[in-house]
PDB file of C-alpha atoms in Angstrom:
ATOM      1  CA  MET M   1       0.000   0.000   0.000  1.00 50.00           C
ATOM      2  CA  ARG M   2       1.330   3.437  -0.919  1.00 65.00           C
ATOM      3  CA  PHE M   3       0.632   6.630   0.963  1.00 73.00           C
ATOM      4  CA  THR M   4       0.365  10.072  -0.565  1.00 80.00           C
ATOM      5  CA  ARG M   5       0.593  13.441   1.130  1.00 80.00           C
ATOM      6  CA  SER M   6      -3.102  14.073   0.431  1.00 80.00           C
ATOM      7  CA  TYR M   7      -4.107  10.765   2.042  1.00 82.00           C
ATOM      8  CA  LEU M   8      -1.929  11.349   5.115  1.00 83.00           C
ATOM      9  CA  GLN M   9      -3.401  14.833   5.530  1.00 83.00           C
ATOM     10  CA  THR M  10      -6.874  13.297   5.888  1.00 85.00           C
ATOM     11  CA  LEU M  11      -5.768  11.288   8.953  1.00 84.00           C
ATOM     12  CA  SER M  12      -5.974  12.596  12.508  1.00 86.00           C
ATOM     13  CA  THR M  13      -2.716  13.431  14.263  1.00 84.00           C
ATOM     14  CA  ASP M  14      -3.281  10.475  16.601  1.00 84.00           C
ATOM     15  CA  ALA M  15      -3.720   8.147  13.609  1.00 85.00           C
ATOM     16  CA  LEU M  16      -0.510   9.511  12.079  1.00 83.00           C
ATOM     17  CA  PHE M  17       1.414   8.745  15.279  1.00 82.00           C
ATOM     18  CA  LYS M  18      -0.064   5.221  15.381  1.00 84.00           C
ATOM     19  CA  LEU M  19       0.988   4.719  11.776  1.00 82.00           C
ATOM     20  CA  ALA M  20       4.493   5.962  12.590  1.00 79.00           C
ATOM     21  CA  ASP M  21       4.691   3.544  15.536  1.00 79.00           C
ATOM     22  CA  ARG M  22       3.509   0.696  13.317  1.00 79.00           C
ATOM     23  CA  TYR M  23       6.410   1.291  10.939  1.00 75.00           C
ATOM     24  CA  GLY M  24       9.052   1.703  13.619  1.00 71.00           C
ATOM     25  CA  LEU M  25       9.359   5.487  13.697  1.00 72.00           C
ATOM     26  CA  PHE M  26       9.909   6.689  17.249  1.00 67.00           C
ATOM     27  CA  LEU M  27       8.926  10.322  17.048  1.00 70.00           C
ATOM     28  CA  SER M  28       8.525  13.007  19.664  1.00 69.00           C
ATOM     29  CA  ALA M  29       4.923  13.661  20.723  1.00 70.00           C
ATOM     30  CA  ASP M  30       5.442  17.407  20.159  1.00 68.00           C
ATOM     31  CA  LEU M  31       6.356  16.934  16.481  1.00 73.00           C
ATOM     32  CA  THR M  32       4.242  19.152  14.253  1.00 77.00           C
ATOM     33  CA  ARG M  33       1.701  17.503  11.990  1.00 79.00           C
ATOM     34  CA  HIS M  34       3.549  18.787   8.901  1.00 78.00           C
ATOM     35  CA  LEU M  35       6.862  17.205  10.015  1.00 79.00           C
ATOM     36  CA  LEU M  36       5.116  13.975  11.014  1.00 78.00           C
ATOM     37  CA  ILE M  37       3.654  13.623   7.513  1.00 80.00           C
ATOM     38  CA  GLY M  38       7.088  14.372   6.062  1.00 79.00           C
ATOM     39  CA  GLU M  39       8.663  11.589   8.126  1.00 78.00           C
ATOM     40  CA  LEU M  40       6.010   9.116   6.953  1.00 79.00           C
ATOM     41  CA  LEU M  41       6.524  10.133   3.328  1.00 79.00           C
ATOM     42  CA  GLU M  42      10.277   9.534   3.667  1.00 76.00           C
ATOM     43  CA  LEU M  43       9.458   5.878   4.285  1.00 70.00           C
ATOM     44  CA  GLU M  44       7.983   5.853   0.804  1.00 61.00           C
ATOM     45  CA  ASP M  45      11.478   5.863  -0.724  1.00 54.00           C
ATOM     46  CA  GLU M  46      11.812   2.376  -2.095  1.00 42.00           C
ATOM     47  CA  PRO M  47      14.925   0.450  -1.061  1.00 47.00           C
ATOM     48  CA  MET M  48      16.980  -1.127  -3.807  1.00 40.00           C
ATOM     49  CA  ASN M  49      18.288  -4.665  -3.748  1.00 42.00           C
ATOM     50  CA  ASP M  50      21.963  -5.523  -4.290  1.00 42.00           C
ATOM     51  CA  ASP M  51      21.763  -5.335  -8.094  1.00 42.00           C
ATOM     52  CA  GLY M  52      20.266  -1.825  -7.958  1.00 40.00           C
ATOM     53  CA  ASN M  53      16.748  -2.842  -8.961  1.00 42.00           C
ATOM     54  CA  ASP M  54      13.623  -1.712  -7.179  1.00 41.00           C
ATOM     55  CA  THR M  55      12.473  -4.311  -4.641  1.00 42.00           C
ATOM     56  CA  GLY M  56       8.841  -3.522  -5.398  1.00 41.00           C
ATOM     57  CA  ASN M  57       7.915  -3.627  -1.730  1.00 40.00           C
ATOM     58  CA  GLY M  58       7.654   0.139  -1.300  1.00 40.00           C
ATOM     59  CA  PHE M  59       6.385   1.385   2.027  1.00 42.00           C
ATOM     60  CA  LEU M  60       5.877  -2.063   3.523  1.00 41.00           C
ATOM     61  CA  SER M  61       9.420  -3.252   2.820  1.00 40.00           C
ATOM     62  CA  THR M  62      11.144  -4.950   5.741  1.00 41.00           C
ATOM     63  CA  GLN M  63      14.592  -4.512   4.212  1.00 42.00           C
ATOM     64  CA  PRO M  64      16.750  -2.034   6.115  1.00 47.00           C
ATOM     65  CA  ARG M  65      17.371   1.236   4.361  1.00 48.00           C
ATOM     66  CA  ASN M  66      20.953   2.304   3.791  1.00 49.00           C
ATOM     67  CA  THR M  67      22.002   2.916   7.355  1.00 48.00           C
ATOM     68  CA  LEU M  68      25.152   4.546   8.603  1.00 52.00           C
ATOM     69  CA  TRP M  69      26.873   1.798  10.579  1.00 61.00           C
ATOM     70  CA  SER M  70      30.121   3.640  11.222  1.00 68.00           C
ATOM     71  CA  TYR M  71      31.283   7.185  11.805  1.00 72.00           C
ATOM     72  CA  ASN M  72      34.826   6.139  10.818  1.00 76.00           C
ATOM     73  CA  ILE M  73      36.360   7.122  14.164  1.00 82.00           C
ATOM     74  CA  THR M  74      37.880   4.922  16.820  1.00 84.00           C
ATOM     75  CA  GLU M  75      35.928   5.142  20.058  1.00 88.00           C
ATOM     76  CA  ILE M  76      34.248   3.091  22.746  1.00 90.00           C
ATOM     77  CA  ARG M  77      31.166   4.183  24.689  1.00 89.00           C
ATOM     78  CA  VAL M  78      29.615   2.706  27.798  1.00 89.00           C
ATOM     79  CA  VAL M  79      26.034   3.276  28.899  1.00 88.00           C
ATOM     80  CA  LEU M  80      24.806   2.214  32.324  1.00 84.00           C
ATOM     81  CA  LYS M  81      21.690   0.073  31.858  1.00 81.00           C
ATOM     82  CA  ASP M  82      21.206  -0.574  35.577  1.00 79.00           C
ATOM     83  CA  PRO M  83      23.665  -1.103  38.470  1.00 74.00           C
ATOM     84  CA  LEU M  84      24.672  -4.555  37.181  1.00 81.00           C
ATOM     85  CA  TRP M  85      24.605  -4.116  33.405  1.00 86.00           C
ATOM     86  CA  PHE M  86      26.445  -1.903  30.946  1.00 86.00           C
ATOM     87  CA  PHE M  87      25.740  -1.529  27.258  1.00 90.00           C
ATOM     88  CA  VAL M  88      29.057  -1.101  25.446  1.00 90.00           C
ATOM     89  CA  PHE M  89      29.363  -0.035  21.813  1.00 91.00           C
ATOM     90  CA  TRP M  90      32.416   0.865  19.775  1.00 89.00           C
ATOM     91  CA  ASP M  91      33.621   1.847  16.347  1.00 89.00           C
ATOM     92  CA  PHE M  92      36.896   1.905  14.430  1.00 85.00           C
ATOM     93  CA  HIS M  93      38.530   4.206  11.961  1.00 85.00           C
ATOM     94  CA  GLN M  94      38.508   2.060   8.793  1.00 86.00           C
ATOM     95  CA  ARG M  95      42.264   2.350   8.203  1.00 88.00           C
ATOM     96  CA  LEU M  96      43.102   1.317  11.782  1.00 88.00           C
ATOM     97  CA  PHE M  97      40.645  -1.596  11.658  1.00 88.00           C
ATOM     98  CA  THR M  98      42.152  -2.838   8.392  1.00 89.00           C
ATOM     99  CA  GLU M  99      45.713  -2.525   9.712  1.00 90.00           C
ATOM    100  CA  LEU M 100      44.861  -4.446  12.889  1.00 89.00           C
ATOM    101  CA  THR M 101      42.785  -7.250  11.402  1.00 90.00           C
ATOM    102  CA  GLU M 102      45.008  -7.837   8.369  1.00 90.00           C
ATOM    103  CA  SER M 103      48.152  -8.017  10.483  1.00 89.00           C
ATOM    104  CA  LYS M 104      49.731 -11.489  10.398  1.00 91.00           C
ATOM    105  CA  SER M 105      49.828 -11.569  14.195  1.00 92.00           C
ATOM    106  CA  PHE M 106      46.188 -10.465  14.771  1.00 91.00           C
ATOM    107  CA  ALA M 107      44.368 -12.903  17.062  1.00 92.00           C
ATOM    108  CA  SER M 108      41.167 -11.322  18.423  1.00 93.00           C
ATOM    109  CA  PHE M 109      39.382  -8.443  20.115  1.00 93.00           C
ATOM    110  CA  SER M 110      38.083  -8.380  23.670  1.00 93.00           C
ATOM    111  CA  LEU M 111      36.408  -6.040  26.109  1.00 92.00           C
ATOM    112  CA  ARG M 112      38.524  -5.727  29.248  1.00 91.00           C
ATOM    113  CA  VAL M 113      36.348  -4.897  32.253  1.00 90.00           C
ATOM    114  CA  HIS M 114      38.326  -3.350  35.124  1.00 89.00           C
ATOM    115  CA  SER M 115      37.178  -3.045  38.728  1.00 88.00           C
ATOM    116  CA  LEU M 116      38.624   0.227  39.956  1.00 87.00           C
ATOM    117  CA  ASN M 117      39.911   1.261  43.353  1.00 84.00           C
ATOM    118  CA  PRO M 118      37.378   3.787  44.775  1.00 85.00           C
ATOM    119  CA  ASP M 119      40.204   5.774  46.381  1.00 87.00           C
ATOM    120  CA  ASN M 120      42.380   5.839  43.252  1.00 86.00           C
ATOM    121  CA  THR M 121      40.388   5.406  40.038  1.00 84.00           C
ATOM    122  CA  ALA M 122      43.599   5.094  38.014  1.00 85.00           C
ATOM    123  CA  GLN M 123      44.305   1.795  39.798  1.00 87.00           C
ATOM    124  CA  SER M 124      42.661  -1.391  38.536  1.00 86.00           C
ATOM    125  CA  LEU M 125      42.023  -3.911  41.326  1.00 86.00           C
ATOM    126  CA  ASP M 126      40.986  -6.713  38.997  1.00 88.00           C
ATOM    127  CA  PHE M 127      39.818  -7.277  35.426  1.00 89.00           C
ATOM    128  CA  PHE M 128      38.278  -9.862  33.153  1.00 89.00           C
ATOM    129  CA  ASP M 129      38.111 -10.134  29.368  1.00 92.00           C
ATOM    130  CA  ILE M 130      35.072 -10.809  27.189  1.00 92.00           C
ATOM    131  CA  GLN M 131      35.964 -12.081  23.718  1.00 94.00           C
ATOM    132  CA  VAL M 132      34.161 -10.299  20.874  1.00 92.00           C
ATOM    133  CA  SER M 133      34.315 -11.055  17.170  1.00 91.00           C
ATOM    134  CA  LYS M 134      35.794  -8.533  14.790  1.00 88.00           C
ATOM    135  CA  GLU M 135      32.312  -7.978  13.295  1.00 89.00           C
ATOM    136  CA  ASP M 136      30.759  -7.079  16.684  1.00 89.00           C
ATOM    137  CA  ARG M 137      30.196  -3.434  17.523  1.00 90.00           C
ATOM    138  CA  ARG M 138      28.105  -3.757  20.697  1.00 90.00           C
ATOM    139  CA  HIS M 139      27.810  -5.974  23.755  1.00 89.00           C
ATOM    140  CA  TYR M 140      26.071  -6.108  27.133  1.00 89.00           C
ATOM    141  CA  VAL M 141      28.415  -6.520  30.113  1.00 88.00           C
ATOM    142  CA  HIS M 142      27.377  -7.851  33.520  1.00 85.00           C
ATOM    143  CA  VAL M 143      29.373  -6.700  36.544  1.00 83.00           C
ATOM    144  CA  SER M 144      29.509  -7.632  40.216  1.00 76.00           C
ATOM    145  CA  PHE M 145      27.120  -6.013  42.673  1.00 70.00           C
ATOM    146  CA  ASP M 146      29.949  -5.615  45.218  1.00 73.00           C
ATOM    147  CA  GLU M 147      32.051  -3.391  42.951  1.00 72.00           C
ATOM    148  CA  TYR M 148      30.764  -0.046  41.808  1.00 72.00           C
ATOM    149  CA  LEU M 149      33.522   1.596  39.779  1.00 85.00           C
ATOM    150  CA  HIS M 150      34.455   0.147  36.399  1.00 85.00           C
ATOM    151  CA  ARG M 151      36.318   0.938  33.231  1.00 87.00           C
ATOM    152  CA  ILE M 152      35.922  -0.947  29.978  1.00 89.00           C
ATOM    153  CA  ASP M 153      38.672  -1.042  27.360  1.00 91.00           C
ATOM    154  CA  LEU M 154      38.603  -2.449  23.852  1.00 91.00           C
ATOM    155  CA  VAL M 155      41.730  -4.597  23.526  1.00 92.00           C
ATOM    156  CA  VAL M 156      43.389  -6.116  20.458  1.00 93.00           C
ATOM    157  CA  HIS M 157      45.195  -9.410  21.088  1.00 94.00           C
ATOM    158  CA  PHE M 158      48.033 -10.604  18.912  1.00 93.00           C
ATOM    159  CA  THR M 159      49.387 -14.148  18.505  1.00 92.00           C
ATOM    160  CA  ASN M 160      52.759 -13.159  19.994  1.00 91.00           C
ATOM    161  CA  GLY M 161      51.029 -12.262  23.305  1.00 89.00           C
ATOM    162  CA  ARG M 162      51.121  -8.503  22.723  1.00 90.00           C
ATOM    163  CA  GLU M 163      47.996  -6.484  23.513  1.00 91.00           C
ATOM    164  CA  GLN M 164      46.957  -3.032  22.360  1.00 89.00           C
ATOM    165  CA  VAL M 165      44.262  -0.969  24.098  1.00 90.00           C
TER     166      VAL M 165
END
């Protein structure tokens, strides 16, 4: 089913928000009606398959649109989910990622979770590693209830035993 601007303008604002929710748009409740219709019409852009042809699915397509998966910078971010869980996500500069993973001595990546000394946060009391594949870019990390200060590093392991944070 295809939607036109004229059809969307006949719907109530509440119906437009329900339609947006149905198609996975998480929009602010204070969004103007005009902008809401614009967001819905943007979904109308038909995704193309790998050979560049129209998929024919239009608005109801379940294929992901071209999404930016990388900002091409090396960084790691940690978000506290609750006192026992962190959501960790990271990215690489493409050149650095290629240099690391194509190195003859590349072994793997891991997240190193440090328990920090509350009196001296530069001092790690203990740590553990969580292996992640080179394709991963996010991971949930569970920590101990007894420890409340942590640091998480992204570590590259090499076959000769060398590590690079």
